[in-house]
Amino acid sequence: MGSDAQNGSAGGSGIRVAEGSGVCFGVRRALRLAETALESGEAVYCLGPLIHNPQEMERLAGKGFRVIESLDEAGGGGRLLIRSHGLQPGVVAEARGRGLEIIDATCPLVRRVQTLAVELQEAGDRVIVAGDAPHPEVRAIRGHAPAAVVVNDVEAVRRLALSGRVALVAQTTFSPGAFRDMAAALRERDLEEVRVEDTICAATVERQRGAADLAGHVDVMFVIGGRNSANTNRLAELCAAR
């Protein structure tokens, strides 16, 4: 795509692409690991799609990549690739017990949230995760820190019965604005200590800002992505609001 079309500078019209668009480094890393694993010729399984892109998943399937919903579908042997969202430790242990080799493609930023949640929980803090409870990343975080509570808006934070020390972390793709509101609501409470750890991915922030800014300056805005992708849906919401 030429620069005029991309930036919309040809007579004020054209196709403009929001800053930060594209696949994040965590997913790119997972794709590289999947490609490398497939070179061995062994079966490579993944609990859920590696990326919310049907065309890319079809391409990987042609090389032997298998998306499964349960470890029962893996049969005996082969490899299990943990996608960038991460996976609950109990599921990983079960997979190893079934003879599956583990390829860990957990995004390093997601791993940081998991580690923080464990450390904070072990330190005696009440861990609150700002995120969507059904999302695989959040389920994996709670798998590491089972006592953590998940909330997805500021009103849910206000309804929580809290005391003592509290720590707030976030799903890496969570809304920065909503996270700030939650942190402010916690600081208004009469608590011994409120620790706020902003674990939102910087690329997510850049992508959301770029999409929202562009949506305010164009006649029509398209958000291209998987319908079941949290990232895509959040971008669509932000753009629609503009």
CSV table of C-alpha atoms in Angstrom, one decimal, residues 5 16 51 55-56 68 71 78 81 94 121 135 137 141 156-157 164 174 179 188 193 200 204 206 238:
chain,number,residue,atom,x,y,z
A,5,ALA,CA,-3.3,5.7,0.4
A,16,ARG,CA,-5.7,5.2,6.3
A,51,ILE,CA,-4.7,-16.6,16.8
A,55,GLN,CA,-7.2,-18.0,7.4
A,56,GLU,CA,-4.0,-18.4,9.5
A,68,ILE,CA,-8.6,-29.1,20.5
A,71,LEU,CA,-6.9,-33.0,26.4
A,78,GLY,CA,2.6,-35.5,20.7
A,81,LEU,CA,1.5,-25.7,22.6
A,94,GLU,CA,-2.4,-33.1,33.4
A,121,GLN,CA,-1.3,-13.5,46.9
A,135,HIS,CA,-11.2,-15.0,28.8
A,137,GLU,CA,-5.8,-15.3,29.9
A,141,ILE,CA,-4.1,-16.0,35.9
A,156,ALA,CA,-18.2,-4.3,40.4
A,157,VAL,CA,-15.1,-2.9,42.3
A,164,GLY,CA,-6.7,-4.9,54.7
A,174,PHE,CA,-8.0,-4.6,29.3
A,179,PHE,CA,-8.4,0.2,34.8
A,188,GLU,CA,-11.3,5.9,47.8
A,193,GLU,CA,-3.0,-0.5,51.5
A,200,ILE,CA,-1.8,-3.7,30.4
A,204,THR,CA,-2.7,-2.7,23.4
A,206,GLU,CA,-1.1,2.2,21.4
A,238,LEU,CA,-13.9,2.4,21.0
